[in-house]
Amino acid sequence: MMRLIDRICDLLAILAGIYLVGIMFGIVISALARTLNLSGSWSSHIFTFTEFGLLYIVMAASPWLVRHRGHVFIELLSAALPRRMQRSYSRAISALCVVICLTLVWYTWGATARAWRFGDAEMRSLDMPKYLLLGAMPIGFGLMAAQFLRFVFGPVTMHTGEAGVHE
Amino acid sequence: MEWYEALVFLLGMILFFMALGVPVALAFLAANMIGAAYFMGGRGDIASQMARGIGQLANNAIPTVTSFNLMPVPMFLLMGEIFFFTGLANRMFGAVDRLMGKLPARLSFVTVAGGTAFATLSGSSMGSTALLGSLMVPEMQKRGYKKHMAIGPILGTGGLAMLIPPSALAVLLATLAELDIGDLLIAGIMPGLMLAIFYAVMILGMALYDPSAAPAYEVESSDWVEKLRLLFVDILPMVSIVIGVILVIMFGIATPSESAAFGCLGVIVLAALYRSLTWEGIVKSVAGALKVTTMALLIIFGSATFSALLAFSGASSGLIRWATGFDLEPITMLLIMFGILLVLGMFMDQLSMMLLTVPIFFPLAQTLGFDLIWFGVIVLLALEISFTTPPFGLLLFVMKGVSAPGTSMRDIYVSALPFIGCSMLLVALLIIFPGIALWLPGLGQ
Amino acid sequence: EDRVSAVHAFPEFLVYTKTFLAMVADINERGKGIVQIDVRGGPEAIGMFEQPAAVRDGVVDMVHTPGSFYGANVPEIDAMVASRVTPMEARANGGAALMDKAHQERFNVRHLGWVDGGIKFHIYMNSEPKFRDDGILDLTGVKLRDNPIYHAFFEQLNATTASMPATEVYSALEKGVVDAAAWTEIGIPQLKWNEFLKYRVDPTFYNTDIGVIFNLDAWNALSPESQKLIQDVVIEWEGKSYADRQAEVAADAKTLADGGMSFVSHSAEAGETYRKMADDSAWARMYERIDGGGAGAETYMALRKAYALAE
Ligand code: NA
Ligand code: NA
């Protein structure tokens, strides 16, 4: 099960990376098109989707980043505790992260459903249904919760507890 | 809830979660969920308040994260990572090493010079820090520089981007405060350059005080033919990318935010010309840029709503009105306003701070008889400093993301301090000699 | 005494926000012991594009915002955008009541009034405008800062449209990334865009559609005295703010002219065609969104009758 989730997270991270490179080309192309007076609706849509891409990238790559401990945190209490308590403390904090993520899943899902019900749209160069943007959140936070579970039950803990204020 | 209770409640929550060791982004989100349910929950029972408040949090994140103003962050990160992983950076700094000979801490100076040059083309402090961080830190650590000699100058020069034009933040401040945009932009030039000089002097001081911080490793000396070769083959092509990006802006082909993508593409083309573009290098570069981008954007996701909560609850406006309500000497009032910006800056983003403080500070500054352009420069400096003040300074987290594993947050906080000191010194000088800011705009009149 | 929470879409330095704050002060003054409005802030408190959904969902009770920000939810807003009548005329002829009804049905809010009305838009350019054979503005080869509200109109003028955040427009005009922008009759001197934009194309097109909307459940919970007071004051300010803004339109036009901006006009006949092209694109958008040929036909025709040029 965890293997499957990991593969999903990897795949999402790869897609996020591709989107990132796509943004680079998109910006260059639309700027050149504007300079050459070739731009129109299509280049405005490129602009819009480079903006939306930032949200999709952060939601798609965050679970992968949890696994690689890439989200910055401050080791204060975890390092101050006696060594034998550190591992259980770190597991407890990881469990707290699971709770935070699951709460976010619940309420961002609610926000997605409400946006869908009212037909909310993000009005940029085109009317983007808002549920397509909000919907990335419950998925992203849900997979993040799954990845934090690894630090609750798995062999490796999130905090190292090594240096004073660490990581 | 009174404003000071709301302030203590909100700041207390975020500090609590951060101290527990919850990742910074999640600490913000956790504090936001509780705060949003309380302040933005509207009427009704607790369940509907939670749904409303936290739903608002999710909606607030969309315009904040999906903003083109953030685009320099991922693009400059990608540019820096490609520079590094294709070996172009190594080539360039190897050549710089041999050209600059025995000057101690030369790469720190290169950082300041590069950062200043970069500030002139970029309006984004985060983008500038992302590029210099991902480019310089690995090279400097490889050459045995102590962490603070690498991190400090980058954090310092990152802030220059919003002082030296073009600066999106300066344009915004001038618009909000109804100042002459051109005057404020020009007024930032001299203080920006002075700050760069302060940084250089401080690095020299640090290198002389602790020579081991920037090791004086041996470099082969080379004759002038070799030096010319190094200059033309290993340095000028890389520098031409930066010049190219400036030209793309000057000729109106791209906006400052778009220019980063051109720089990115330029580095890829250059790497291909040097035959150092590998599939592995590209994958590593994209993965590296993706990591820091995601980390920083998730923090922005969380912190945006936190800023909104401070505003909506009346906590920040209460603080501002209370502190500016005293009837004191102009200089004391100036220091109070500066202090408020520093305190808010620890927890809020720059745009929200401007929206909150400008309507109160600028009329007050006018009644106190201050020159508003001069005051605007001081506000910009305060905003610049707030990017690097712990616990919450976005540049610090970007820096953490691009540094080698084993670099602690404390290392980064400590490295930032001397450079914050330089900015404070500049503020003091501006108060004593307002001409530093006002001389250049005065010439145009 | 009823308590009402409110936010406004724009920063405090803009005249629209000043109108709103003065209106709130008026309500609070006359509403002592009846109702008090507590302004919680502007875009720094709730993001400007998120405010309409926030008042609908009951996060706040009252919001001062352009209707276009939630045009996808209440397409009827475009009637104000393309309006040829003043807010006062729309109230007298039943248009305002239709607008309120659409808001209640689609968005769970009341539309209390259309404030700071009567401000229209111009296209401003950095080079002399060219005209087609039929006398209509020709924007071929002109790079124009894009906006979803007028995109369809700009395409008809054959402009090269370019999207960018409002914060970048100043430097984009300076460097020639864009050569032109559309903006309201007032506000250009504040943004300093007239440092680069030297031509104004006449006549105007469209209207600002800034309104005050109020959560329906919160409204129904108010006492009848509070409801009456708030509604009456907003209606008073519809007229008052209209007159105030007309004075500013004249003042800003003088500032621009004194600063060397040239006002280039269509011929009377071509100018009317130009305005109609703009109006038609807004009406067409509404027609499509509310199914003006089917279920929305009645609303569409009624709104046209109230807001559009008499046909
Ligand atoms: Na700059
Ligand atoms: Na800060």
Coordinates of N, CA, C and O in Angstrom, one line a residue, chain C residues 105-231:
Chain C
E105 N -31.1 35.3 -5.9 CA -31.3 34.0 -6.4 C -30.0 33.2 -6.6 O -29.9 32.1 -6.3
R106 N -29.0 33.9 -7.2 CA -27.8 33.2 -7.6 C -26.7 33.2 -6.5 O -25.9 32.4 -6.6
F107 N -26.7 34.2 -5.7 CA -25.5 34.4 -4.9 C -25.8 34.6 -3.4 O -24.9 34.9 -2.6
N108 N -27.1 34.4 -3.0 CA -27.4 34.5 -1.5 C -27.0 35.8 -0.9 O -26.6 35.9 0.2
V109 N -27.0 36.9 -1.7 CA -26.7 38.3 -1.2 C -27.7 39.2 -1.7 O -28.4 39.0 -2.7
R110 N -27.8 40.4 -1.0 CA -28.6 41.5 -1.6 C -27.7 42.5 -2.3 O -26.6 42.7 -1.8
H111 N -28.1 43.0 -3.4 CA -27.4 44.1 -4.0 C -28.0 45.4 -3.6 O -29.1 45.7 -4.1
L112 N -27.3 46.1 -2.7 CA -28.0 47.3 -2.1 C -27.9 48.5 -3.0 O -28.7 49.4 -2.9
G113 N -26.9 48.6 -3.8 CA -26.8 49.7 -4.7 C -25.5 49.8 -5.5 O -24.6 49.0 -5.2
W114 N -25.5 50.7 -6.4 CA -24.4 50.8 -7.4 C -23.8 52.2 -7.1 O -24.3 53.2 -7.5
V115 N -22.7 52.2 -6.4 CA -22.1 53.4 -6.0 C -20.9 53.8 -6.9 O -20.3 53.0 -7.6
D116 N -20.5 55.1 -6.8 CA -19.5 55.6 -7.7 C -19.7 55.3 -9.1 O -18.8 55.0 -9.9
G117 N -21.0 55.3 -9.5 CA -21.4 55.0 -10.9 C -21.0 56.2 -11.8 O -20.6 57.3 -11.3
G118 N -21.2 56.0 -13.1 CA -21.0 57.0 -14.0 C -19.5 57.2 -14.4 O -19.2 58.2 -15.2
I119 N -18.6 56.4 -13.9 CA -17.2 56.5 -14.4 C -17.0 55.5 -15.5 O -17.4 54.3 -15.4
K120 N -16.5 55.9 -16.6 CA -16.4 55.1 -17.8 C -14.9 54.9 -18.1 O -14.0 55.4 -17.4
F121 N -14.6 54.1 -19.1 CA -13.3 53.7 -19.5 C -12.8 54.4 -20.8 O -13.6 54.7 -21.6
H122 N -11.5 54.6 -20.9 CA -10.8 55.0 -22.1 C -9.7 54.0 -22.4 O -9.2 53.4 -21.5
I123 N -9.3 54.0 -23.7 CA -8.1 53.3 -24.1 C -7.0 54.5 -24.1 O -7.3 55.5 -24.7
Y124 N -5.9 54.2 -23.4 CA -4.8 55.2 -23.4 C -3.6 54.6 -24.1 O -3.3 53.4 -23.9
M125 N -2.9 55.4 -24.9 CA -1.9 54.9 -25.8 C -0.6 55.7 -25.7 O -0.7 56.9 -25.4
N126 N 0.5 55.1 -26.0 CA 1.8 55.9 -26.0 C 2.1 56.4 -27.4 O 3.1 57.2 -27.6
S127 N 1.4 56.0 -28.4 CA 1.6 56.6 -29.8 C 0.3 57.0 -30.4 O -0.8 56.6 -29.9
E128 N 0.3 57.8 -31.4 CA -0.9 58.3 -31.9 C -1.8 57.2 -32.5 O -1.4 56.4 -33.3
P129 N -3.1 57.2 -32.1 CA -4.0 56.2 -32.5 C -4.2 56.2 -34.0 O -4.3 57.3 -34.6
K130 N -4.4 55.1 -34.6 CA -4.7 55.0 -36.0 C -6.2 54.5 -36.2 O -6.7 53.8 -35.3
F131 N -6.8 54.9 -37.3 CA -8.2 54.5 -37.5 C -8.4 53.7 -38.8 O -7.6 54.0 -39.8
R132 N -9.3 52.8 -38.8 CA -9.6 52.0 -40.0 C -10.4 52.9 -41.0 O -10.7 54.0 -40.7
D133 N -10.6 52.3 -42.2 CA -11.3 53.1 -43.2 C -12.7 53.5 -42.7 O -13.2 54.6 -43.1
D134 N -13.4 52.6 -41.9 CA -14.7 53.0 -41.4 C -14.6 53.9 -40.2 O -15.7 54.1 -39.6
G135 N -13.4 54.4 -39.9 CA -13.3 55.4 -38.8 C -13.2 54.8 -37.4 O -13.1 55.6 -36.4
I136 N -13.2 53.5 -37.3 CA -13.1 52.8 -36.0 C -11.6 52.7 -35.6 O -10.8 52.4 -36.5
L137 N -11.3 52.8 -34.3 CA -9.9 52.6 -33.9 C -9.3 51.3 -34.4 O -9.9 50.2 -34.3
D138 N -8.0 51.4 -34.9 CA -7.3 50.2 -35.4 C -6.1 50.0 -34.5 O -5.2 50.8 -34.4
L139 N -6.2 48.8 -33.7 CA -5.1 48.6 -32.8 C -4.1 47.5 -33.3 O -3.3 46.9 -32.6
T140 N -4.1 47.3 -34.6 CA -3.2 46.4 -35.2 C -1.7 46.8 -34.9 O -1.3 47.9 -35.0
G141 N -1.0 45.8 -34.3 CA 0.4 46.1 -33.9 C 0.6 46.8 -32.6 O 1.7 47.1 -32.2
V142 N -0.6 47.1 -31.9 CA -0.5 47.8 -30.7 C -0.6 46.7 -29.5 O -1.5 45.9 -29.5
K143 N 0.4 46.8 -28.6 CA 0.4 45.8 -27.5 C -0.4 46.4 -26.3 O 0.0 47.5 -25.8
L144 N -1.5 45.8 -26.0 CA -2.4 46.4 -25.1 C -2.5 45.5 -23.8 O -2.6 44.3 -24.0
R145 N -2.4 46.1 -22.6 CA -2.5 45.3 -21.4 C -3.9 44.7 -21.3 O -4.9 45.4 -21.4
D146 N -3.9 43.3 -21.2 CA -5.2 42.6 -21.3 C -6.0 42.6 -20.0 O -5.4 42.9 -18.9
N147 N -7.3 42.4 -20.1 CA -8.1 42.3 -18.9 C -9.3 41.5 -19.3 O -9.9 41.7 -20.4
P148 N -9.7 40.4 -18.5 CA -10.8 39.6 -19.0 C -12.1 40.3 -19.3 O -12.8 39.9 -20.2
I149 N -12.3 41.5 -18.6 CA -13.6 42.2 -18.8 C -13.7 42.8 -20.3 O -14.7 42.8 -20.9
Y150 N -12.5 43.3 -20.8 CA -12.7 43.8 -22.1 C -11.9 43.1 -23.2 O -11.7 43.6 -24.3
H151 N -11.5 41.9 -22.9 CA -10.7 41.1 -23.9 C -11.4 41.0 -25.2 O -10.8 41.2 -26.3
A152 N -12.7 40.6 -25.2 CA -13.4 40.4 -26.5 C -13.4 41.6 -27.3 O -13.3 41.6 -28.5
F153 N -13.6 42.8 -26.7 CA -13.7 44.1 -27.4 C -12.3 44.4 -28.0 O -12.2 44.8 -29.2
F154 N -11.2 44.2 -27.2 CA -9.9 44.4 -27.7 C -9.6 43.6 -29.0 O -8.9 44.0 -29.9
E155 N -10.1 42.3 -28.9 CA -9.8 41.4 -30.1 C -10.4 42.0 -31.3 O -9.9 41.9 -32.4
Q156 N -11.7 42.6 -31.2 CA -12.3 43.1 -32.3 C -11.6 44.3 -32.9 O -11.7 44.6 -34.1
L157 N -10.8 45.0 -32.0 CA -10.0 46.1 -32.5 C -8.6 45.6 -33.0 O -7.8 46.4 -33.4
N158 N -8.4 44.3 -33.0 CA -7.2 43.7 -33.6 C -6.0 44.0 -32.8 O -4.9 44.1 -33.3
A159 N -6.1 44.2 -31.4 CA -5.0 44.5 -30.6 C -4.2 43.2 -30.3 O -4.7 42.1 -30.4
T160 N -2.9 43.4 -30.0 CA -2.0 42.3 -29.5 C -2.2 42.4 -27.9 O -1.7 43.4 -27.3
T161 N -2.9 41.5 -27.4 CA -3.2 41.6 -25.9 C -2.1 40.9 -25.1 O -1.5 39.9 -25.5
A162 N -1.8 41.5 -23.9 CA -0.7 40.9 -23.1 C -1.2 40.9 -21.6 O -1.6 42.0 -21.1
S163 N -1.1 39.8 -21.0 CA -1.5 39.7 -19.6 C -0.3 40.0 -18.6 O 0.8 39.6 -18.9
M164 N -0.6 40.8 -17.6 CA 0.5 41.0 -16.6 C -0.2 41.5 -15.3 O -1.3 42.1 -15.4
P165 N 0.4 41.3 -14.1 CA -0.2 41.8 -12.9 C -0.2 43.3 -12.9 O 0.7 44.0 -13.6
A166 N -1.2 44.0 -12.3 CA -1.3 45.4 -12.3 C 0.0 46.1 -11.8 O 0.4 47.2 -12.2
T167 N 0.7 45.4 -10.9 CA 1.9 46.0 -10.3 C 3.0 46.1 -11.4 O 4.0 46.9 -11.2
E168 N 2.9 45.4 -12.5 CA 4.0 45.4 -13.4 C 3.7 46.4 -14.6 O 4.5 46.6 -15.4
V169 N 2.5 47.0 -14.6 CA 2.1 47.8 -15.8 C 3.0 49.0 -15.9 O 3.4 49.4 -17.0
Y170 N 3.3 49.7 -14.7 CA 4.1 50.9 -14.8 C 5.4 50.6 -15.5 O 5.7 51.3 -16.5
S171 N 6.1 49.6 -15.1 CA 7.4 49.4 -15.7 C 7.3 48.8 -17.1 O 8.1 49.0 -18.0
A172 N 6.2 48.1 -17.4 CA 5.9 47.6 -18.7 C 5.7 48.7 -19.7 O 6.1 48.7 -20.8
L173 N 5.0 49.7 -19.2 CA 4.8 50.9 -20.1 C 6.1 51.6 -20.3 O 6.4 52.1 -21.4
E174 N 6.9 51.7 -19.2 CA 8.1 52.5 -19.3 C 9.1 51.8 -20.4 O 9.7 52.5 -21.1
K175 N 9.1 50.5 -20.3 CA 10.0 49.8 -21.2 C 9.4 49.4 -22.6 O 10.1 48.8 -23.4
G176 N 8.1 49.7 -22.8 CA 7.5 49.4 -24.0 C 7.1 47.9 -24.2 O 6.9 47.5 -25.3
V177 N 7.0 47.2 -23.0 CA 6.5 45.8 -23.1 C 5.1 45.9 -23.6 O 4.6 45.1 -24.4
V178 N 4.3 46.9 -23.1 CA 3.0 47.2 -23.7 C 3.0 48.7 -24.1 O 3.7 49.5 -23.5
D179 N 2.1 49.0 -25.1 CA 2.0 50.4 -25.6 C 0.7 51.1 -25.2 O 0.6 52.2 -25.4
A180 N -0.2 50.3 -24.6 CA -1.5 50.9 -24.3 C -2.2 50.1 -23.2 O -1.8 49.0 -22.9
A181 N -3.1 50.8 -22.6 CA -3.9 50.2 -21.5 C -5.2 50.8 -21.4 O -5.4 52.0 -21.8
A182 N -6.2 50.1 -21.0 CA -7.5 50.6 -20.8 C -7.6 50.9 -19.3 O -7.2 50.2 -18.4
W183 N -8.2 52.1 -18.9 CA -8.4 52.4 -17.5 C -9.6 53.4 -17.4 O -10.1 53.9 -18.4
T184 N -10.0 53.6 -16.2 CA -11.1 54.5 -16.0 C -10.7 55.9 -16.3 O -9.6 56.3 -16.4
E185 N -11.8 56.8 -16.3 CA -11.5 58.2 -16.6 C -10.7 58.8 -15.5 O -10.1 59.8 -15.7
I186 N -10.9 58.3 -14.3 CA -10.1 58.9 -13.1 C -9.0 57.8 -12.7 O -9.2 56.6 -13.0
G187 N -8.0 58.3 -12.1 CA -7.0 57.4 -11.5 C -5.7 57.3 -12.2 O -4.7 56.9 -11.6
I188 N -5.7 57.7 -13.5 CA -4.4 57.6 -14.2 C -3.3 58.5 -13.6 O -2.2 58.0 -13.4
P189 N -3.6 59.7 -13.2 CA -2.5 60.5 -12.6 C -2.0 59.9 -11.3 O -0.8 60.0 -11.1
Q190 N -2.8 59.2 -10.6 CA -2.4 58.6 -9.3 C -1.4 57.5 -9.6 O -0.4 57.2 -8.9
L191 N -1.7 56.7 -10.7 CA -0.9 55.6 -11.1 C 0.4 56.0 -11.8 O 1.3 55.2 -12.0
K192 N 0.4 57.3 -12.2 CA 1.5 57.9 -13.0 C 1.7 57.3 -14.3 O 2.8 57.4 -14.9
W193 N 0.7 56.6 -14.8 CA 0.9 56.0 -16.2 C 0.9 57.1 -17.2 O 1.4 56.8 -18.3
N194 N 0.5 58.3 -16.9 CA 0.5 59.4 -17.9 C 2.0 59.8 -18.2 O 2.2 60.6 -19.0
E195 N 2.9 59.3 -17.4 CA 4.3 59.5 -17.7 C 4.7 58.9 -19.1 O 5.6 59.3 -19.8
F196 N 3.9 57.9 -19.5 CA 4.2 57.1 -20.7 C 3.1 57.2 -21.7 O 3.3 57.1 -22.9
L197 N 1.9 57.3 -21.2 CA 0.7 57.3 -22.1 C 0.4 58.7 -22.5 O 0.1 59.5 -21.6
K198 N 0.4 59.0 -23.8 CA 0.3 60.4 -24.2 C -0.9 60.6 -25.0 O -1.2 61.8 -25.4
Y199 N -1.7 59.6 -25.3 CA -2.9 59.8 -26.1 C -4.1 59.1 -25.4 O -4.0 58.0 -24.9
R200 N -5.2 59.8 -25.4 CA -6.5 59.2 -24.9 C -7.4 59.0 -26.0 O -7.6 60.0 -26.8
V201 N -8.0 57.8 -26.2 CA -9.0 57.6 -27.3 C -10.4 57.9 -26.7 O -10.8 57.3 -25.7
D202 N -11.1 58.8 -27.4 CA -12.5 59.1 -27.1 C -13.4 58.5 -28.1 O -12.9 58.3 -29.2
P203 N -14.6 58.1 -27.8 CA -15.3 58.3 -26.5 C -15.0 57.2 -25.5 O -14.1 56.4 -25.8
T204 N -15.7 57.3 -24.4 CA -15.5 56.3 -23.4 C -16.3 55.0 -23.8 O -17.1 55.1 -24.7
F205 N -16.0 54.0 -23.0 CA -16.9 52.8 -23.2 C -17.0 52.2 -21.8 O -16.3 52.5 -20.9
Y206 N -18.0 51.3 -21.6 CA -18.3 50.6 -20.3 C -18.5 51.5 -19.1 O -18.3 52.8 -19.2
N207 N -18.8 50.9 -18.0 CA -18.9 51.6 -16.7 C -18.2 50.8 -15.6 O -18.1 49.6 -15.7
T208 N -17.8 51.5 -14.6 CA -17.5 50.8 -13.3 C -18.7 50.3 -12.7 O -19.8 50.8 -12.9
D209 N -18.6 49.1 -12.1 CA -19.8 48.4 -11.6 C -19.7 48.1 -10.1 O -20.0 47.0 -9.6
I210 N -19.2 49.1 -9.4 CA -18.9 48.9 -7.9 C -20.2 49.0 -7.1 O -21.0 49.9 -7.3
G211 N -20.4 48.0 -6.3 CA -21.6 47.9 -5.6 C -21.4 47.5 -4.1 O -20.3 47.2 -3.7
V212 N -22.5 47.5 -3.4 CA -22.5 47.1 -2.0 C -23.4 45.9 -1.9 O -24.6 45.9 -2.2
I213 N -22.8 44.7 -1.5 CA -23.6 43.5 -1.4 C -23.6 43.0 0.0 O -22.7 43.3 0.8
F214 N -24.7 42.4 0.4 CA -25.0 42.1 1.8 C -25.5 40.6 1.9 O -26.4 40.3 1.2
N215 N -24.9 39.8 2.8 CA -25.3 38.5 3.0 C -26.8 38.4 3.3 O -27.3 39.1 4.2
L216 N -27.5 37.5 2.6 CA -29.0 37.5 2.6 C -29.5 37.1 4.0 O -30.4 37.7 4.6
D217 N -28.8 36.0 4.6 CA -29.2 35.6 5.9 C -29.0 36.6 7.0 O -29.8 36.9 7.8
A218 N -27.8 37.3 6.9 CA -27.5 38.3 7.8 C -28.5 39.5 7.7 O -28.9 40.2 8.6
W219 N -28.8 39.8 6.4 CA -29.8 40.9 6.2 C -31.1 40.6 6.8 O -31.7 41.4 7.5
N220 N -31.6 39.4 6.6 CA -32.9 39.0 7.2 C -32.9 39.0 8.7 O -34.0 39.1 9.3
A221 N -31.7 38.8 9.3 CA -31.6 38.9 10.7 C -31.6 40.3 11.3 O -31.7 40.5 12.5
L222 N -31.4 41.3 10.4 CA -31.4 42.7 10.9 C -32.8 43.1 11.3 O -33.8 42.6 10.8
S223 N -32.9 44.1 12.2 CA -34.2 44.7 12.5 C -34.7 45.5 11.3 O -33.9 46.0 10.5
P224 N -36.0 45.6 11.1 CA -36.5 46.4 10.0 C -36.0 47.8 10.0 O -35.7 48.4 8.9
E225 N -35.7 48.4 11.2 CA -35.2 49.8 11.2 C -33.8 49.8 10.6 O -33.4 50.7 9.8
S226 N -33.0 48.8 11.0 CA -31.6 48.7 10.4 C -31.6 48.6 8.9 O -30.9 49.2 8.2
Q227 N -32.5 47.6 8.5 CA -32.6 47.4 7.0 C -32.9 48.7 6.3 O -32.3 49.0 5.3
K228 N -33.9 49.4 6.8 CA -34.4 50.6 6.1 C -33.3 51.6 6.1 O -33.0 52.3 5.1
L229 N -32.6 51.8 7.3 CA -31.5 52.8 7.3 C -30.4 52.5 6.3 O -30.0 53.4 5.6
I230 N -29.9 51.3 6.4 CA -28.8 50.9 5.5 C -29.2 51.1 4.0 O -28.5 51.8 3.2
Q231 N -30.4 50.6 3.7 CA -30.8 50.7 2.3 C -31.0 52.2 1.9 O -30.5 52.6 0.8

